[in-house]
Coordinates of C-alpha atoms in Angstrom, one line a residue:
X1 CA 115.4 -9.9 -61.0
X2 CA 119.1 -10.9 -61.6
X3 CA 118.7 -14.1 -60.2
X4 CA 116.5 -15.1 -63.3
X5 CA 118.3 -13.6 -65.6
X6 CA 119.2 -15.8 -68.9
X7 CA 122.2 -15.1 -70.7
X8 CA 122.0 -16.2 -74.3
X9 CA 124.6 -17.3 -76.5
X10 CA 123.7 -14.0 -78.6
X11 CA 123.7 -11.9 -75.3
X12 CA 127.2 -13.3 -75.3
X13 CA 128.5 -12.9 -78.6
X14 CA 126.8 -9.1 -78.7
X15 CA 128.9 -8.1 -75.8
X16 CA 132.1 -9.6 -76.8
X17 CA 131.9 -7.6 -79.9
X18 CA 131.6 -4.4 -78.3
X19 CA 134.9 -4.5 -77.5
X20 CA 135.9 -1.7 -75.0
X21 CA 137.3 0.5 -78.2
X22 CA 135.6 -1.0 -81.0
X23 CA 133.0 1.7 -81.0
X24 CA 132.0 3.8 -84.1
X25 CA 132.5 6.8 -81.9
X26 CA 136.4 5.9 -81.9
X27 CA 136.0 7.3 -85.7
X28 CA 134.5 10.6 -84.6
X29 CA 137.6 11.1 -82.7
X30 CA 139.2 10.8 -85.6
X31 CA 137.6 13.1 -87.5
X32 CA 137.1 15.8 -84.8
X33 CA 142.0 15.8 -84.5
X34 CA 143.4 18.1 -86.6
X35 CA 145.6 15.6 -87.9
X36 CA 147.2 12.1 -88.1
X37 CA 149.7 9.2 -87.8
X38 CA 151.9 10.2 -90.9
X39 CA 152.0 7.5 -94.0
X40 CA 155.4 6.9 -91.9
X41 CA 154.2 3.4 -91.0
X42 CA 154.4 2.5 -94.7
X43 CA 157.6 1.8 -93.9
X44 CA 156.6 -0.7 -91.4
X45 CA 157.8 -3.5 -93.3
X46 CA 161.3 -2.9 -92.3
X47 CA 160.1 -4.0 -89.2
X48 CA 159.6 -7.8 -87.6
X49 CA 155.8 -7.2 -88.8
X50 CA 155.1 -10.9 -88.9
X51 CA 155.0 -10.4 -84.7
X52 CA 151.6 -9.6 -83.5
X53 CA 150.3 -8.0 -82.0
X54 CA 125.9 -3.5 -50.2
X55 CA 125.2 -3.0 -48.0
X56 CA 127.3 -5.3 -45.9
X57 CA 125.3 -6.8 -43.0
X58 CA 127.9 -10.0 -41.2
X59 CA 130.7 -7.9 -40.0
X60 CA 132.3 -5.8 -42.4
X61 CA 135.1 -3.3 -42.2
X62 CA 135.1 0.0 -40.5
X63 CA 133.0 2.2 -43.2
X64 CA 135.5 5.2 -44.1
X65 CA 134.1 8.4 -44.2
X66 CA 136.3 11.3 -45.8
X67 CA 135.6 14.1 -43.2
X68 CA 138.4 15.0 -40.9
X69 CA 141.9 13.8 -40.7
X70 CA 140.8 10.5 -38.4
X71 CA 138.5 8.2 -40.3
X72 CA 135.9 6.8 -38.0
X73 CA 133.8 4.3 -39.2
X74 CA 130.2 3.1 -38.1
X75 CA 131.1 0.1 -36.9
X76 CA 133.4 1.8 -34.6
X77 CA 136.9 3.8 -34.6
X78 CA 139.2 3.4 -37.5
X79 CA 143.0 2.3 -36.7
X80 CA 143.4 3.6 -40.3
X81 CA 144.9 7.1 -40.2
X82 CA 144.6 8.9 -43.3
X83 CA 147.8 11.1 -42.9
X84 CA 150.0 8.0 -42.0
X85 CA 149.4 7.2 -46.1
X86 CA 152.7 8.5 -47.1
X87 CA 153.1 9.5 -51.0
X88 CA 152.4 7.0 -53.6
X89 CA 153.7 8.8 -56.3
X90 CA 157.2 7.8 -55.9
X91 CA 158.5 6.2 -59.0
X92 CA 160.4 3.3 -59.6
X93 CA 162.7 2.0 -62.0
X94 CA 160.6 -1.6 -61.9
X95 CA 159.0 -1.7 -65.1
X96 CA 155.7 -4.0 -65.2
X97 CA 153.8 -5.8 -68.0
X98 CA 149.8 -5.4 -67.1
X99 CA 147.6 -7.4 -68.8
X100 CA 143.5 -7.1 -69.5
X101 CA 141.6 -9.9 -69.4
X102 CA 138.0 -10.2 -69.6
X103 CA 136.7 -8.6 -72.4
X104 CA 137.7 -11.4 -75.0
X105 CA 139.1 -8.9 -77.7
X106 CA 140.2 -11.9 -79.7
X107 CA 136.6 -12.3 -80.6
X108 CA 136.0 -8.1 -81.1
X109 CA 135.2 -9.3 -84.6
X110 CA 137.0 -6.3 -86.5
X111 CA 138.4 -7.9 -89.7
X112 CA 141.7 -5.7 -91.1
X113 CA 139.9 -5.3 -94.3
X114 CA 136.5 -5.7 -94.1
X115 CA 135.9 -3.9 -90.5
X116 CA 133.6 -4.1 -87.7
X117 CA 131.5 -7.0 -87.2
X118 CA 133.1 -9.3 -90.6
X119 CA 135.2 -11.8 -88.7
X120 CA 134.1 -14.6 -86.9
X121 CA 135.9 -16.0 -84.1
X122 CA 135.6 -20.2 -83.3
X123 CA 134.3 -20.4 -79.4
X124 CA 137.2 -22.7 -79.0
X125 CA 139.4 -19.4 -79.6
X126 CA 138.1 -17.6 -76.7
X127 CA 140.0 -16.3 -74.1
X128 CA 141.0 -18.8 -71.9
X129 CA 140.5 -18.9 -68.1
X130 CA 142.8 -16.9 -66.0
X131 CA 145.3 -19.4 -64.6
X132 CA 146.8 -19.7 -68.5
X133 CA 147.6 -16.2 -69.4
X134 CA 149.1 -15.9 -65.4
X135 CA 151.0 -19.3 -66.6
X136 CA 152.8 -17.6 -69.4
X137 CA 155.0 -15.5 -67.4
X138 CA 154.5 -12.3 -69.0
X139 CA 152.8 -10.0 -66.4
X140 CA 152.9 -9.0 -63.2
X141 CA 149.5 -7.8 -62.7
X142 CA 146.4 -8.7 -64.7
X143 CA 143.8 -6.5 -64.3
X144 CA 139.5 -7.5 -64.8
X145 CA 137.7 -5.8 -67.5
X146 CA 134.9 -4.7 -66.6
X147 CA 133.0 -3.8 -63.5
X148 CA 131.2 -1.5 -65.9
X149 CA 127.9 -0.9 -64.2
X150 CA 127.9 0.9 -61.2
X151 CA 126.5 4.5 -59.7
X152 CA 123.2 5.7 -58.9
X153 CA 123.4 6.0 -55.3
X154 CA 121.6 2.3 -54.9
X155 CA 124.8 0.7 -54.3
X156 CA 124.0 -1.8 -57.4
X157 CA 127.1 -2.8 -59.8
X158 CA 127.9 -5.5 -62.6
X159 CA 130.7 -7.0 -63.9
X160 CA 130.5 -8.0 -67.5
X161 CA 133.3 -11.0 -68.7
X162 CA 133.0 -12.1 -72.4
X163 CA 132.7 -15.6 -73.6
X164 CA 135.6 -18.0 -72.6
X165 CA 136.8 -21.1 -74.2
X166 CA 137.4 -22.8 -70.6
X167 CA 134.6 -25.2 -69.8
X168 CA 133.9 -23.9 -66.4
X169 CA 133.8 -20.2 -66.9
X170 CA 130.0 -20.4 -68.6
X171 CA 128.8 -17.1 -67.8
X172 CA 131.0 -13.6 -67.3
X173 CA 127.9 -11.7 -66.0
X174 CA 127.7 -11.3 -62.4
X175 CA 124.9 -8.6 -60.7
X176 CA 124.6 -7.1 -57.5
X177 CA 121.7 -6.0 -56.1
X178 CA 122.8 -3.7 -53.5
X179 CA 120.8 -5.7 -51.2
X180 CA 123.3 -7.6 -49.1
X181 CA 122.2 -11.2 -50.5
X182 CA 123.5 -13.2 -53.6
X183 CA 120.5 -13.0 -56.3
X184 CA 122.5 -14.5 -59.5
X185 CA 121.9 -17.7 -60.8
X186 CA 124.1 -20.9 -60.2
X187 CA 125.6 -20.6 -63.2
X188 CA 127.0 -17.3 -63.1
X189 CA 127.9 -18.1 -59.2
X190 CA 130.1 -21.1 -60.3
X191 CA 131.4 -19.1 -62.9
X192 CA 133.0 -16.2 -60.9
X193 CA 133.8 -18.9 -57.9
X194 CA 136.0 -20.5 -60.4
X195 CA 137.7 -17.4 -61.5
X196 CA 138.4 -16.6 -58.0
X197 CA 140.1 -20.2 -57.6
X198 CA 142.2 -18.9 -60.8
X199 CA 142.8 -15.8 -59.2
X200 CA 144.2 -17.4 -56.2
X201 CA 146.7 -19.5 -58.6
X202 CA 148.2 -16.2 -60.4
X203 CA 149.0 -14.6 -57.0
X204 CA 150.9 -17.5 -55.7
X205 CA 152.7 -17.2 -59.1
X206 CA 153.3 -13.4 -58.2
X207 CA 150.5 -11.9 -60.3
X208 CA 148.7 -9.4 -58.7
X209 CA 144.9 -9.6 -59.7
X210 CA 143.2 -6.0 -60.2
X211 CA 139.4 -5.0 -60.3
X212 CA 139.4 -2.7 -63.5
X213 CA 136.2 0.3 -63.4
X214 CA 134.2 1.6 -66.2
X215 CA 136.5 0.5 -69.6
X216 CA 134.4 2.4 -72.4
X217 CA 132.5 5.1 -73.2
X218 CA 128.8 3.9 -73.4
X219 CA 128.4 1.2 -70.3
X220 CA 126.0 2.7 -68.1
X221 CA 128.2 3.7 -64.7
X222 CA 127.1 6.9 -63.4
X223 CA 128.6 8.9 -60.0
X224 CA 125.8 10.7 -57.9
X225 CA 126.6 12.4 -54.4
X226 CA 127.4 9.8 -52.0
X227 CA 128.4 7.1 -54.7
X228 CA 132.3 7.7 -53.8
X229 CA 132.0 6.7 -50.3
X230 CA 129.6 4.6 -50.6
X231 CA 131.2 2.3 -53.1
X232 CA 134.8 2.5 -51.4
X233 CA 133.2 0.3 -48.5
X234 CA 131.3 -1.3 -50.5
X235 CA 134.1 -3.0 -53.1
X236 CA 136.5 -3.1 -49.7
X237 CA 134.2 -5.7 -48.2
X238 CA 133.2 -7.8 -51.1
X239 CA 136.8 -7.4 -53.1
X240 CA 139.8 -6.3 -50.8
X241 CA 140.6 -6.9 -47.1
X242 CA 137.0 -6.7 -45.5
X243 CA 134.4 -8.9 -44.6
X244 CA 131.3 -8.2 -46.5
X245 CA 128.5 -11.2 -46.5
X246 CA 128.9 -11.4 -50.4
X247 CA 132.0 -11.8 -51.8
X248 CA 131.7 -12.6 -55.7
X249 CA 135.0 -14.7 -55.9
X250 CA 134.6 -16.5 -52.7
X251 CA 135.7 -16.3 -49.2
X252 CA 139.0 -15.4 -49.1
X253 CA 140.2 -14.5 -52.6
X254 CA 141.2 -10.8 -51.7
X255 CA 142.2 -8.9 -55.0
X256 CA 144.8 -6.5 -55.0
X257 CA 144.0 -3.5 -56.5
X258 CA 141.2 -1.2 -58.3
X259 CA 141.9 0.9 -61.2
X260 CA 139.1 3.8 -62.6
X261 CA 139.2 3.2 -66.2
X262 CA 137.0 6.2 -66.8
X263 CA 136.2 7.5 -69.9
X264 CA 133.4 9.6 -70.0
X265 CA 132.5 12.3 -67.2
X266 CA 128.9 13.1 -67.5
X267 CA 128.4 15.7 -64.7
X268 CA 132.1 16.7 -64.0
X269 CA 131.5 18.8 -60.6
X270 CA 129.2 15.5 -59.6
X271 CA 131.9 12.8 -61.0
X272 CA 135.2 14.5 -60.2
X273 CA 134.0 14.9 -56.8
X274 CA 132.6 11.4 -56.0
X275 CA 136.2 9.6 -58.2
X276 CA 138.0 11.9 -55.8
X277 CA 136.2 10.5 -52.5
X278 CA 136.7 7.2 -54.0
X279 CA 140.1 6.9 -54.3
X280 CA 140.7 9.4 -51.1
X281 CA 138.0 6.7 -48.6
X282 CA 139.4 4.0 -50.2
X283 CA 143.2 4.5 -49.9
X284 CA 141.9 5.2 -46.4
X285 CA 140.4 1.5 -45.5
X286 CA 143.1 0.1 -47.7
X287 CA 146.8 1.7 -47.5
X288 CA 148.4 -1.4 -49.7
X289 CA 146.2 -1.4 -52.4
X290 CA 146.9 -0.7 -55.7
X291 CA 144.9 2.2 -56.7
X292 CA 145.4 3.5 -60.3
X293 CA 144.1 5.6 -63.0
X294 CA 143.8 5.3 -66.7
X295 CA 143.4 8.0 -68.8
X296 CA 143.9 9.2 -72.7
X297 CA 146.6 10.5 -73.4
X298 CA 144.9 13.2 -75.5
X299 CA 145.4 16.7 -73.5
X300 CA 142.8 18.8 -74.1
X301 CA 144.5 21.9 -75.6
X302 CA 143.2 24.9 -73.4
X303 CA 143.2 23.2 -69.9
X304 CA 146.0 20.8 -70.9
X305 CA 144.4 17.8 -69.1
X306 CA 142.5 14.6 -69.6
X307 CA 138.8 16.0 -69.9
X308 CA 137.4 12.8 -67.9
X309 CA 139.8 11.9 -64.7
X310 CA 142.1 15.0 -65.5
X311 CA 141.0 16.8 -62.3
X312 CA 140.7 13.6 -60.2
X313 CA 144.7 12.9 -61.3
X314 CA 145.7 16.2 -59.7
X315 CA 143.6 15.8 -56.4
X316 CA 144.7 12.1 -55.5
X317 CA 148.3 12.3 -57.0
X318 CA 149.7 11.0 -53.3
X319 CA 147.5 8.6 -52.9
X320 CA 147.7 6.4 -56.5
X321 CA 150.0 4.0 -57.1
X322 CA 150.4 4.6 -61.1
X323 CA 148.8 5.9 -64.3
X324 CA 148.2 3.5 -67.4
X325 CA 148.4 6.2 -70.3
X326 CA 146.3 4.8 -73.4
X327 CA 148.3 5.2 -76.2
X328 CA 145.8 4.1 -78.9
X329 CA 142.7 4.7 -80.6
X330 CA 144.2 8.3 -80.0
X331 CA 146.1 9.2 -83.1
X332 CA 146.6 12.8 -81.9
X333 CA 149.2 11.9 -79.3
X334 CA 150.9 8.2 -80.8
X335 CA 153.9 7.7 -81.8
X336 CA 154.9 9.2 -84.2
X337 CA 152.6 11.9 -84.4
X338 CA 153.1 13.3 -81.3
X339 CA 153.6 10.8 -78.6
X340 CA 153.3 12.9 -75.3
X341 CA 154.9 11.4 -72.7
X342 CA 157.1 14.4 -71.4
X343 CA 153.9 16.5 -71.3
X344 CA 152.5 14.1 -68.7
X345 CA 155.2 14.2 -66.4
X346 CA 154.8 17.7 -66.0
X347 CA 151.7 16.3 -64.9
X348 CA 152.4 13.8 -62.5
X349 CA 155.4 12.9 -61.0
X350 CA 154.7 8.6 -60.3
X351 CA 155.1 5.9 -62.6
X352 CA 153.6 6.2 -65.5
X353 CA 152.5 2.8 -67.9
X354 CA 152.1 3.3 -71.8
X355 CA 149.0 1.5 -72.3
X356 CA 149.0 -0.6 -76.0
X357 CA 146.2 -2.9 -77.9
X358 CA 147.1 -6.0 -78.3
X359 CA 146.9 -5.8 -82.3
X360 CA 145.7 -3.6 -85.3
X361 CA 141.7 -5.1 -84.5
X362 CA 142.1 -3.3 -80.8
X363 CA 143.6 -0.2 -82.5
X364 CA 140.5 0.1 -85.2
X365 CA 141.7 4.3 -84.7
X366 CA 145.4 3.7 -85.6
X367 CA 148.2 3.4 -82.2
X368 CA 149.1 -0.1 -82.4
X369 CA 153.1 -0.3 -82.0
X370 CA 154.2 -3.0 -83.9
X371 CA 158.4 -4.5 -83.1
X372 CA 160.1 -1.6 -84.6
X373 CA 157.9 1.5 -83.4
X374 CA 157.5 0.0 -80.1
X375 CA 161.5 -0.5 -79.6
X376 CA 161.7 3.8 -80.9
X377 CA 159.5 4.1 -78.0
X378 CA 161.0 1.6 -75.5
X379 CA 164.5 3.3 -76.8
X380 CA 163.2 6.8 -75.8
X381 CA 161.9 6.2 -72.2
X382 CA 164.1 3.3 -71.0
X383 CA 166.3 5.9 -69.0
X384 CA 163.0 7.9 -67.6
X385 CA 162.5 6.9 -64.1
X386 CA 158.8 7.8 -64.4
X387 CA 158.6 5.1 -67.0
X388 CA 156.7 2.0 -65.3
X389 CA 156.1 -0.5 -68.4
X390 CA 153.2 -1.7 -70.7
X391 CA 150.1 -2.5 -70.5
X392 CA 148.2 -4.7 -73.1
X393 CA 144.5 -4.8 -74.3
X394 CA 144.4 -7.4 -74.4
X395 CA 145.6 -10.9 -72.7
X396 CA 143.4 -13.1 -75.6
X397 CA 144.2 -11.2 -78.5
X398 CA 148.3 -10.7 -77.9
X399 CA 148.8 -14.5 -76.8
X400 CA 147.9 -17.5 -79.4
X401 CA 145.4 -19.1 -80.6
X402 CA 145.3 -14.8 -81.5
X403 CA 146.6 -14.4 -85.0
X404 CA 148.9 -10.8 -85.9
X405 CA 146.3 -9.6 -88.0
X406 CA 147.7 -6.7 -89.8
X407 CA 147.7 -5.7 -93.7
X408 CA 150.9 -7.2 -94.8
X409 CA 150.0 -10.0 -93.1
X410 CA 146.1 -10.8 -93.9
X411 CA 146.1 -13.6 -96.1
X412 CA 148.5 -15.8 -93.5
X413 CA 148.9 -14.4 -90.8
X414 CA 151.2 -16.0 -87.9
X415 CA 150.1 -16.6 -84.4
X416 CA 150.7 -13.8 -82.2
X417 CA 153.4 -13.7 -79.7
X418 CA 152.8 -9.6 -78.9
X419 CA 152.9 -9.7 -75.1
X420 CA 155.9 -11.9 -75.4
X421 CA 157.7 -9.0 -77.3
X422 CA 156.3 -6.9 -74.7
X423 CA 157.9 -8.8 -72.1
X424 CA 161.2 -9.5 -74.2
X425 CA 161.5 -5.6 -74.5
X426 CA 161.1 -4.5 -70.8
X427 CA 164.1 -6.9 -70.1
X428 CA 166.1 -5.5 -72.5
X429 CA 165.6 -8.0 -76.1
X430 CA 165.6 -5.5 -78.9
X431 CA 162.6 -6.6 -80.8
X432 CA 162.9 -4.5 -83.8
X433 CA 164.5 -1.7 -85.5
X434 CA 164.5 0.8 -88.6
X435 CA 162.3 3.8 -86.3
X436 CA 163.6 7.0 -85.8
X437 CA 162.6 8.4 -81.7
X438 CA 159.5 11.2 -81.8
X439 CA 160.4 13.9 -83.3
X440 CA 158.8 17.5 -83.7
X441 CA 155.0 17.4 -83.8
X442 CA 153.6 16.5 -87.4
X443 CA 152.1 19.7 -88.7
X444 CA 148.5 18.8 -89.8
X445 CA 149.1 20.5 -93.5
X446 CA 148.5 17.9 -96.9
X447 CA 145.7 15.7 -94.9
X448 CA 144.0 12.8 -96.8
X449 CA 140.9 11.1 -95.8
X450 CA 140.1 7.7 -97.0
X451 CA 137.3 5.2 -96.0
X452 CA 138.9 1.4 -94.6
X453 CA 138.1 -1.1 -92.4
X454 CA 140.4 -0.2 -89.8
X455 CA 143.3 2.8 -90.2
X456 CA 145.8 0.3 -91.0
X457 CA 144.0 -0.7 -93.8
X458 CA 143.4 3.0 -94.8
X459 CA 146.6 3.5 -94.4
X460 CA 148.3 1.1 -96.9
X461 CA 145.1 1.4 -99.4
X462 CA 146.0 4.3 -102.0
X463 CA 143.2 3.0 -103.9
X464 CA 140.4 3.6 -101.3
X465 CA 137.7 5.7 -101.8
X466 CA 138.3 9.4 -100.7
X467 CA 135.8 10.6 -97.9
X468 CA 134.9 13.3 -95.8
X469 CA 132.6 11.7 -93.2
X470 CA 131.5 8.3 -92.9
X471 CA 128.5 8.7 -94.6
X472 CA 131.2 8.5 -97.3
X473 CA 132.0 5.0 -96.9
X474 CA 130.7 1.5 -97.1
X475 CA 128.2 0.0 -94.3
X476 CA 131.1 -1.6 -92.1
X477 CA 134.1 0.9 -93.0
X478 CA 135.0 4.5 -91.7
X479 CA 136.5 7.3 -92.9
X480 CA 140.1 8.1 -91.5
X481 CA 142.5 10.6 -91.7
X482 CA 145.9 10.7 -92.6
X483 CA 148.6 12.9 -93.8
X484 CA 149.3 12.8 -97.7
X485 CA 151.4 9.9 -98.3
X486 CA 149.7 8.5 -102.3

């Protein structure tokens, strides 16, 4: 049972590596776009690229249901009218830095060169607790990655923290049962009632704390009928406003918001259907929560949507708050290949984030925007209403003791200070220069596959071995495409 469950230091390590888009299938992706970024970036130098990069049981709320217009729970009628929601799709010029934090991407152990699993990262180097990134100043909401096991119709969930550096964070991995009683050991209790002591510290500095779902493509979260509802209540009363017996931060630490980071859809008649109930039951308990969505930006050609929460985007448009649009690992819409912003607002009319990695190791697919492509893409949107910021991915890899690993700079590179350029851009500091705004799609004529570490190292290797798969390449590289640049 979870309350004997051991977490080894190799358990640990193992799931700080697979960093949410550190995954070999990021490479298929690559290989399946017609196309690329453009050599373009060789001119990257020009740029500052020294910068970096339950059941509840002890009175809980009202359960929501989603039938009818008045939302009557078991415990008794709902003063929560559903219509009285008004739109949240309304956007606003405020534009908002959103941090990840969690997943301890500082120690993904990609190395520029060398690729996956070839850098090692000193356990003093992990992430830090909480209450230091909020410190910095930077964001405005941080958001918790991952609860990334969840579904099944059991009402059972984990959330899965990587290593930290902080003393009394010891162990990221907290299980629930479903059962309505606290099964994990002391550690991992301790653990999460410290974070929620840290969490409590970033909201009084004005940092809203969000619960981020799902985060990759291989966890194993699942939707079956029921699920939606079901886990609405459930994360109401053990994360927002309600009073479930179990609460996983401790009494009173109410985050808030919950984002679906969803990127698979296994069964999408099952999943769209159960993300839609979610979002509808839960806007439903909880009319100030922050309720967002992140898909890729990718738009699948023929239906012109996000193949995993496209449909989901288009049902609950009133009632989310934003969309974090990840701009990397997806080299078929990034700037400058075809960064697709305007094609998302004819598909949403709210604020809209571009979501960033923190550096090249979080971008092993190509998308990270170093100082001088991210001001061309700051430049082109900073008059857009629907514009709502940045996020980063993440807080421990874009803040020091993180180093701006990049080519140019692999033999020394510099601390990272990428979320403070982040920041400094959003108010307005021009960070870089030398980059031309998007222009006309890049035709996919001329491409050039090479094997690398990572696409920036591709990219700037004329030397590399050609390759048409991966099988091509070398036991920790992949093969990545590119137009003709050599």
């Amino acid at each position: 049972m979870a309350g004997d469950k051991v977490v080894t230091e190799e358990d640990k390590l193992k799931r700080d590596r697979r960093n949410k888009y550190i995954l070999i299938g990021a490479a298929l992706t690559v290989l399946v776009i017609a196309g690329a970024l453009i050599g373009y970036f060789v001119s990257k130098k020009n740029s500052d690229a020294n910068a970096s990069t339950s059941t509840s049981n002890s009175n809980p709320a009202p359960a929501a249901t989603t039938s009818g217009t008045n939302s009557t729970g078991v415990g008794g009628s709902s003063n929560l009218d559903p219509n009285a929601v008004g739109s949240k799709n309304t956007p606003s010029k405020k534009r908002r830095l959103i941090g990840y934090y969690g997943a301890n991407a500082i120690a993904n152990g990609v190395d520029i060169v060398l690729g996956v699993n070839n850098r090692k990262t000193a356990p003093t180097e992990y992430q830090r607790g909480l209450s230091y990134y909020c410190a910095t100043g930077y964001y405005d909401i941080i958001n918790l990655a991952f609860l990334n096991i969840y579904g099944g119709g059991n009402n059972r969930f984990q959330i899965t923290f990587g290593s930290f550096s902080d003393p009394k964070l010891r162990d990221g991995t907290y299980i629930y049962q479903g059962l309505g009683t606290e099964t994990n050991t002391e550690t991992s209790v301790a653990t999460f009632i410290e974070l929620g002591k840290q969490i409590k510290e970033c909201q009084a500095k004005g940092v809203k704390i969000v619960m981020s779902l799902g985060g990759d493509r291989i966890s194993a979260y699942t939707y079956v009928a029921g699920d939606g509802v079901a886990y609405a209540n459930l994360w109401y009363n053990m994360f927002l406003e309600g009073n479930g017996p179990i609460r996983p931060f401790g009494p009173g630490v109410v985050l808030d918001g919950i984002e679906l980071d969803v990127e698979k859809n296994d069964n999408p008649v099952v999943w769209n259907a159960e993300m839609i109930s979610f979002i509808t039951t839960l806007r439903t308990l909880s009319p100030k929560t922050e309720i967002a969505i992140v898909p890729q930006c990718f738009l699948n050609g023929v239906q012109n949507k996000d193949l995993n929460v496209g449909d989901v985007i288009t049902e609950t448009a009133d009632k989310i708050d934003y969309l974090i649009i990840q701009y990397y690992n997806n080299p078929q819409c990034t700037y400058p290949f075809d960064f697709n912003f305007g094609k998302w607002k004819a598909l949403y009319k709210g604020p809209m984030l571009v979501g960033l990695a923190g550096d090249w190791t979080s971008a092993i697919s190509g998308g990270f925007l170093e100082p001088g492509p991210l001001q061309a893409v700051y430049d082109m949107l900073k008059a857009d209403d629907q514009f709502g910021g940045f996020s980063v991915y993440d807080v421990s890899s874009s803040n020091p003791p993180a180093l701006s690993w990049s080519v140019q700079t692999y033999a020394n590179p510099a601390n990272s200070s990428y979320s403070k350029i982040l920041k400094d851009v959003l108010e307005g500091v021009v960070v870089g220069s030398g980059f031309p705004a998007q222009g006309p799609p890049q035709s996919d004529i001329n491409l050039a596959m090479r094997c690398g570490g990572t696409w920036d190292h591709a990219n700037f290797t004329c030397g590399a071995r050609t390759c048409t798969s991966n099988a091509g390449c070398g036991a920790s590289e992949q093969c990545f495409m590119f137009l003709t640049k050599c």
